[in-house]
Amino acid sequence: MTDFRLPLGSLVESFVDYITETFDFLFVFIRAVFDGAYESIEYVLGEPPFWAIMLVLGALAFGIRGWKFAVGTIVGLVVILGVDQWDNAMDTLALVLVASVLTIAISVPLGILAAKSNLASNIIRPVLDFMQTMPAFVYLIPALILFRVGVVPGIVATIIFAMAPGVRLTELGIRSVDKEVVEAGQAFGASPWRILRQIQLPLATPTIMAGINQVIMLSLSMVVIAGMVGAGGLGAEVVASLNRIDIALGFEAGLSVVILAIFLDRITASLGDTHSTGMFGSIRVVLRGRKQTDAAPSSVPALAPTQPARV
Amino acid sequence: MTESNTAPIAVKADHLYKAFGRRPHEIVKKLKAGKNRDELSSLGVAAVIDASFEVKKGEIFVVMGLSGSGKSTLIRMLNGLWDTTSGTVTVGETNITDISAKELREVRRKSISMVFQHFALLPHRTVIDNVAYGLEIQGMGRDERLAKAQTIIDLVGLAGWAENLPSELSGGMQQRVGLGRALAADTDVLLMDEAFSALDPLIRREMQEQLIELQAALGKTIIFITHDLNEAMFLGDRIAVMRDGRIVQIGTPEEILTDPANDYVAQFVQDVDRARVLTAASVMEPVRSVITKTAGPRAALRTMRDLQTSVTFVLNRDRSFAGIVRDRDVLKLVKRGETDLRSIIRDDATAVLPDTALVDLVEPSVESELPIAVVDEKNRLLGVIPRVTLLAAIGNVTTNTGPLPVVMPPATISISQITDVLGESADDTHLATEGARA
Ligand SMILES: Nc1ncnc2c1ncn2[C@@H]1O[C@H](COP(=O)(O)OP(=O)(O)OP(=O)(O)O)[C@@H](O)[C@H]1O
Ligand SMILES: [Mg+2]
């Protein structure tokens, strides 16, 4: 052994100390905002009676994927209720929703930036790699110092951990929009902002939605770690069962996480799929159909690709 | 198709260069210093080298070349989608090379639109919304632009498809949408990058014809890219041939066919469908055997004897084309001592306008051995096309290296016989001596 030692750890430590002292007001602010967001969602989900929430989620499932999924959702929620994890599940759902929304709000614009600028892409890419591969526990330490025990460090760690796929898939989606179509926008004189709004984002939507789905799944996978720093919910139950070696509790809490995961995954997956069945899909079709008949009342075109008349 | 030299310039390219690579300007500097493209390949690709041309208003200007010759790069510099490395582009009055992004967008909205090889329609929008896209960007209100788009949809033959998505249309129909979108924007200049290359041959032909009709009706300036020579020849008022980034020749289709600038162009054009490109004017020969109606049979016979042909063209007094007489008939007339040619003038000779394609001459030339007369709109005789000339032109046998041995139907009556007849009834020795001298 030699005396060679890189003082990286202590450097980062003093950096965090410095940040904490200098930007204390900022962290107080962020803490208040995140906490407020979480509290309100938690209130919305936790306050009404369980059957009301079940009905709403069941209706959502029906609207997005159809009646089979609605039935599955109700059954799953009844199981959660049956193992006495309802309140914890609602806490966790609130945590995941808040963390996911914040992650998406950060990662989609970053993805757009990375798609538009090679420089930004080259900077963002290694940072994301770093954030995603650094063990998630490590974020907890500064997060704890900066935001103190509670739900906020959990949310922050989740955002950092779950951001990568949101950014990556947004960038990928926008970059893989057919170049010629983007050129068409430019060739007719559309501004970059308009091309983004009318061409790139709509065409990248399926890929971006896949990214959002990934973000939500990763957020859910962070609930246990968030539970360790006092975020409560199902995560805290799992941590407790680990401490007490309580297999029964561990299984029940774990199963509830799985049920929530399946629900969220199926919902977000079908949002990205424009051909989804279910009520929203039909609404889209109906709307389009109505627009058609409005604009061209006379012509109901045959779908057979007949050659149109020459001019 | 023809426009005077004074027609205003719609698009001007002035010494355009485009290089790809780390240091494009260095490549261009070396190119200008005389290095050739292959020596610089380690630095990057010189996609367009020193391209200059002017496209007149209302012209169809075709850029033709093999894959990789720089056509797409060139056309993308014309509307500023890609910056030039060196050189300037002028659209209408505006030099678009140094203007701001905002001004450039304005030029694209008002002056120059584009049709793409793979259509580049917005897949999530209906046909009518696609066609109205340019108008939407121009800031036109919804009702107005949809009404205008509808008329364009009818114009390009897509009536009844307005509310379909592009994916529900066949390729040919999708490209009609692409064309409609460019036409709706109502710019003076239309850029078309291999617009028909993705279509199958029959639809392609139809689209080409339709484009020409539209161009004639709307008077757009069209810059059309293709790697298909027949397409270039069919559409182009003028054609620029590109090779390895350089424009090697600019000319009318006929100039390129009949007078290729170098071996490359010559080789390129050798399997073009010449019968569709060459016109009567480009292959016709001067009329030598010609007389006026009032000249009389003896003069006609003498002309034919001197030129050793069996027919001669007859003109009215105002030099318009009256018909043809044959040696046998004239001989009879002379023998009978008549002095009026009129009774034997045959009007079954085919007369065509100078811009008739050779392909349309094949049938008359098969049906009758008489040479085809080429006349202008006032019916004045400009030239003649004997059958051999027609065959030689279609078959790309060189006709301009020397006189062909036979250009007219050969005499069917021997010279001596004619001379006998002329001598027999000659009352004018002056004519006889002149004939003998020839
Ligand atoms: N973005 C680019 N980066 C580097 N090289 C390029 C780029 N675009 C084109 N090139 C090169 O420039 C040359 C000309 O390409 P261009 O696309 O203009 O040819 P083209 O005549 O349109 O060919 P095609 O008929 O295949 O479309 C090619 O050698 C090509 O490899
Ligand atoms: Mg090309």
mmCIF file with all atom_site columns, C-alpha atoms in Angstrom, chain B residues 239-314:
data_model
loop_
_atom_site.group_PDB
_atom_site.id
_atom_site.type_symbol
_atom_site.label_atom_id
_atom_site.label_alt_id
_atom_site.label_comp_id
_atom_site.label_asym_id
_atom_site.label_entity_id
_atom_site.label_seq_id
_atom_site.pdbx_PDB_ins_code
_atom_site.Cartn_x
_atom_site.Cartn_y
_atom_site.Cartn_z
_atom_site.occupancy
_atom_site.B_iso_or_equiv
_atom_site.pdbx_formal_charge
_atom_site.auth_seq_id
_atom_site.auth_comp_id
_atom_site.auth_asym_id
_atom_site.auth_atom_id
_atom_site.pdbx_PDB_model_num
ATOM 1  C CA . ILE B 1 239 ? -31.010 20.455 -68.407  1.00 0.00 ? 239 ILE B CA 1
ATOM 2  C CA . ALA B 1 240 ? -27.924 20.725 -66.238  1.00 0.00 ? 240 ALA B CA 1
ATOM 3  C CA . VAL B 1 241 ? -25.907 17.528 -66.200  1.00 0.00 ? 241 VAL B CA 1
ATOM 4  C CA . MET B 1 242 ? -23.929 16.985 -62.989  1.00 0.00 ? 242 MET B CA 1
ATOM 5  C CA . ARG B 1 243 ? -21.006 14.729 -62.427  1.00 0.00 ? 243 ARG B CA 1
ATOM 6  C CA . ASP B 1 244 ? -18.996 14.388 -59.234  1.00 0.00 ? 244 ASP B CA 1
ATOM 7  C CA . GLY B 1 245 ? -20.284 17.693 -57.922  1.00 0.00 ? 245 GLY B CA 1
ATOM 8  C CA . ARG B 1 246 ? -19.708 19.705 -61.058  1.00 0.00 ? 246 ARG B CA 1
ATOM 9  C CA . ILE B 1 247 ? -22.161 20.834 -63.685  1.00 0.00 ? 247 ILE B CA 1
ATOM 10 C CA . VAL B 1 248 ? -20.636 19.516 -66.885  1.00 0.00 ? 248 VAL B CA 1
ATOM 11 C CA . GLN B 1 249 ? -23.185 20.837 -69.359  1.00 0.00 ? 249 GLN B CA 1
ATOM 12 C CA . ILE B 1 250 ? -26.259 23.020 -69.421  1.00 0.00 ? 250 ILE B CA 1
ATOM 13 C CA . GLY B 1 251 ? -28.453 23.011 -72.487  1.00 0.00 ? 251 GLY B CA 1
ATOM 14 C CA . THR B 1 252 ? -31.778 22.151 -74.012  1.00 0.00 ? 252 THR B CA 1
ATOM 15 C CA . PRO B 1 253 ? -32.542 18.441 -74.228  1.00 0.00 ? 253 PRO B CA 1
ATOM 16 C CA . GLU B 1 254 ? -31.716 18.490 -77.900  1.00 0.00 ? 254 GLU B CA 1
ATOM 17 C CA . GLU B 1 255 ? -28.437 20.263 -77.417  1.00 0.00 ? 255 GLU B CA 1
ATOM 18 C CA . ILE B 1 256 ? -27.437 17.697 -74.873  1.00 0.00 ? 256 ILE B CA 1
ATOM 19 C CA . LEU B 1 257 ? -28.441 14.847 -77.122  1.00 0.00 ? 257 LEU B CA 1
ATOM 20 C CA . THR B 1 258 ? -27.059 16.128 -80.345  1.00 0.00 ? 258 THR B CA 1
ATOM 21 C CA . ASP B 1 259 ? -24.074 18.026 -79.040  1.00 0.00 ? 259 ASP B CA 1
ATOM 22 C CA . PRO B 1 260 ? -22.850 16.468 -75.786  1.00 0.00 ? 260 PRO B CA 1
ATOM 23 C CA . ALA B 1 261 ? -20.147 18.545 -74.137  1.00 0.00 ? 261 ALA B CA 1
ATOM 24 C CA . ASN B 1 262 ? -17.909 15.571 -73.420  1.00 0.00 ? 262 ASN B CA 1
ATOM 25 C CA . ASP B 1 263 ? -17.707 11.811 -73.482  1.00 0.00 ? 263 ASP B CA 1
ATOM 26 C CA . TYR B 1 264 ? -19.366 11.519 -70.110  1.00 0.00 ? 264 TYR B CA 1
ATOM 27 C CA . VAL B 1 265 ? -22.490 13.287 -71.271  1.00 0.00 ? 265 VAL B CA 1
ATOM 28 C CA . ALA B 1 266 ? -22.391 11.414 -74.552  1.00 0.00 ? 266 ALA B CA 1
ATOM 29 C CA . GLN B 1 267 ? -22.255 8.110  -72.753  1.00 0.00 ? 267 GLN B CA 1
ATOM 30 C CA . PHE B 1 268 ? -24.927 9.211  -70.378  1.00 0.00 ? 268 PHE B CA 1
ATOM 31 C CA . VAL B 1 269 ? -27.320 10.090 -73.135  1.00 0.00 ? 269 VAL B CA 1
ATOM 32 C CA . GLN B 1 270 ? -26.677 7.174  -75.396  1.00 0.00 ? 270 GLN B CA 1
ATOM 33 C CA . ASP B 1 271 ? -29.575 5.096  -74.226  1.00 0.00 ? 271 ASP B CA 1
ATOM 34 C CA . VAL B 1 272 ? -32.110 7.828  -73.933  1.00 0.00 ? 272 VAL B CA 1
ATOM 35 C CA . ASP B 1 273 ? -35.322 7.386  -75.839  1.00 0.00 ? 273 ASP B CA 1
ATOM 36 C CA . ARG B 1 274 ? -34.246 9.671  -78.642  1.00 0.00 ? 274 ARG B CA 1
ATOM 37 C CA . ALA B 1 275 ? -37.482 9.424  -80.546  1.00 0.00 ? 275 ALA B CA 1
ATOM 38 C CA . ARG B 1 276 ? -39.265 11.228 -77.738  1.00 0.00 ? 276 ARG B CA 1
ATOM 39 C CA . VAL B 1 277 ? -36.692 13.909 -77.246  1.00 0.00 ? 277 VAL B CA 1
ATOM 40 C CA . LEU B 1 278 ? -35.524 14.897 -80.680  1.00 0.00 ? 278 LEU B CA 1
ATOM 41 C CA . THR B 1 279 ? -37.843 17.080 -82.662  1.00 0.00 ? 279 THR B CA 1
ATOM 42 C CA . ALA B 1 280 ? -38.443 17.450 -86.329  1.00 0.00 ? 280 ALA B CA 1
ATOM 43 C CA . ALA B 1 281 ? -36.515 20.723 -86.301  1.00 0.00 ? 281 ALA B CA 1
ATOM 44 C CA . SER B 1 282 ? -33.386 19.094 -84.966  1.00 0.00 ? 282 SER B CA 1
ATOM 45 C CA . VAL B 1 283 ? -33.100 16.436 -87.649  1.00 0.00 ? 283 VAL B CA 1
ATOM 46 C CA . MET B 1 284 ? -34.646 18.066 -90.709  1.00 0.00 ? 284 MET B CA 1
ATOM 47 C CA . GLU B 1 285 ? -32.550 18.737 -93.729  1.00 0.00 ? 285 GLU B CA 1
ATOM 48 C CA . PRO B 1 286 ? -32.565 21.758 -95.960  1.00 0.00 ? 286 PRO B CA 1
ATOM 49 C CA . VAL B 1 287 ? -34.954 21.502 -98.867  1.00 0.00 ? 287 VAL B CA 1
ATOM 50 C CA . ARG B 1 288 ? -33.040 21.428 -102.066 1.00 0.00 ? 288 ARG B CA 1
ATOM 51 C CA . SER B 1 289 ? -35.541 20.029 -104.465 1.00 0.00 ? 289 SER B CA 1
ATOM 52 C CA . VAL B 1 290 ? -38.103 22.789 -104.490 1.00 0.00 ? 290 VAL B CA 1
ATOM 53 C CA . ILE B 1 291 ? -39.967 24.791 -107.080 1.00 0.00 ? 291 ILE B CA 1
ATOM 54 C CA . THR B 1 292 ? -42.796 27.260 -107.100 1.00 0.00 ? 292 THR B CA 1
ATOM 55 C CA . LYS B 1 293 ? -46.186 26.321 -108.358 1.00 0.00 ? 293 LYS B CA 1
ATOM 56 C CA . THR B 1 294 ? -45.952 28.625 -111.295 1.00 0.00 ? 294 THR B CA 1
ATOM 57 C CA . ALA B 1 295 ? -42.633 27.300 -112.517 1.00 0.00 ? 295 ALA B CA 1
ATOM 58 C CA . GLY B 1 296 ? -44.167 24.690 -114.747 1.00 0.00 ? 296 GLY B CA 1
ATOM 59 C CA . PRO B 1 297 ? -43.469 21.001 -115.343 1.00 0.00 ? 297 PRO B CA 1
ATOM 60 C CA . ARG B 1 298 ? -40.311 21.429 -117.326 1.00 0.00 ? 298 ARG B CA 1
ATOM 61 C CA . ALA B 1 299 ? -38.570 23.337 -114.555 1.00 0.00 ? 299 ALA B CA 1
ATOM 62 C CA . ALA B 1 300 ? -39.741 20.712 -112.074 1.00 0.00 ? 300 ALA B CA 1
ATOM 63 C CA . LEU B 1 301 ? -38.378 17.899 -114.159 1.00 0.00 ? 301 LEU B CA 1
ATOM 64 C CA . ARG B 1 302 ? -35.078 19.613 -114.631 1.00 0.00 ? 302 ARG B CA 1
ATOM 65 C CA . THR B 1 303 ? -34.713 20.197 -110.894 1.00 0.00 ? 303 THR B CA 1
ATOM 66 C CA . MET B 1 304 ? -35.353 16.556 -110.214 1.00 0.00 ? 304 MET B CA 1
ATOM 67 C CA . ARG B 1 305 ? -32.921 15.444 -112.838 1.00 0.00 ? 305 ARG B CA 1
ATOM 68 C CA . ASP B 1 306 ? -30.200 17.715 -111.510 1.00 0.00 ? 306 ASP B CA 1
ATOM 69 C CA . LEU B 1 307 ? -30.708 16.587 -107.928 1.00 0.00 ? 307 LEU B CA 1
ATOM 70 C CA . GLN B 1 308 ? -31.498 13.030 -108.945 1.00 0.00 ? 308 GLN B CA 1
ATOM 71 C CA . THR B 1 309 ? -34.632 12.753 -106.898 1.00 0.00 ? 309 THR B CA 1
ATOM 72 C CA . SER B 1 310 ? -38.025 11.430 -107.712 1.00 0.00 ? 310 SER B CA 1
ATOM 73 C CA . VAL B 1 311 ? -39.984 14.113 -105.919 1.00 0.00 ? 311 VAL B CA 1
ATOM 74 C CA . THR B 1 312 ? -39.859 17.830 -105.568 1.00 0.00 ? 312 THR B CA 1
ATOM 75 C CA . PHE B 1 313 ? -41.611 20.147 -103.173 1.00 0.00 ? 313 PHE B CA 1
ATOM 76 C CA . VAL B 1 314 ? -43.956 22.729 -104.576 1.00 0.00 ? 314 VAL B CA 1
#
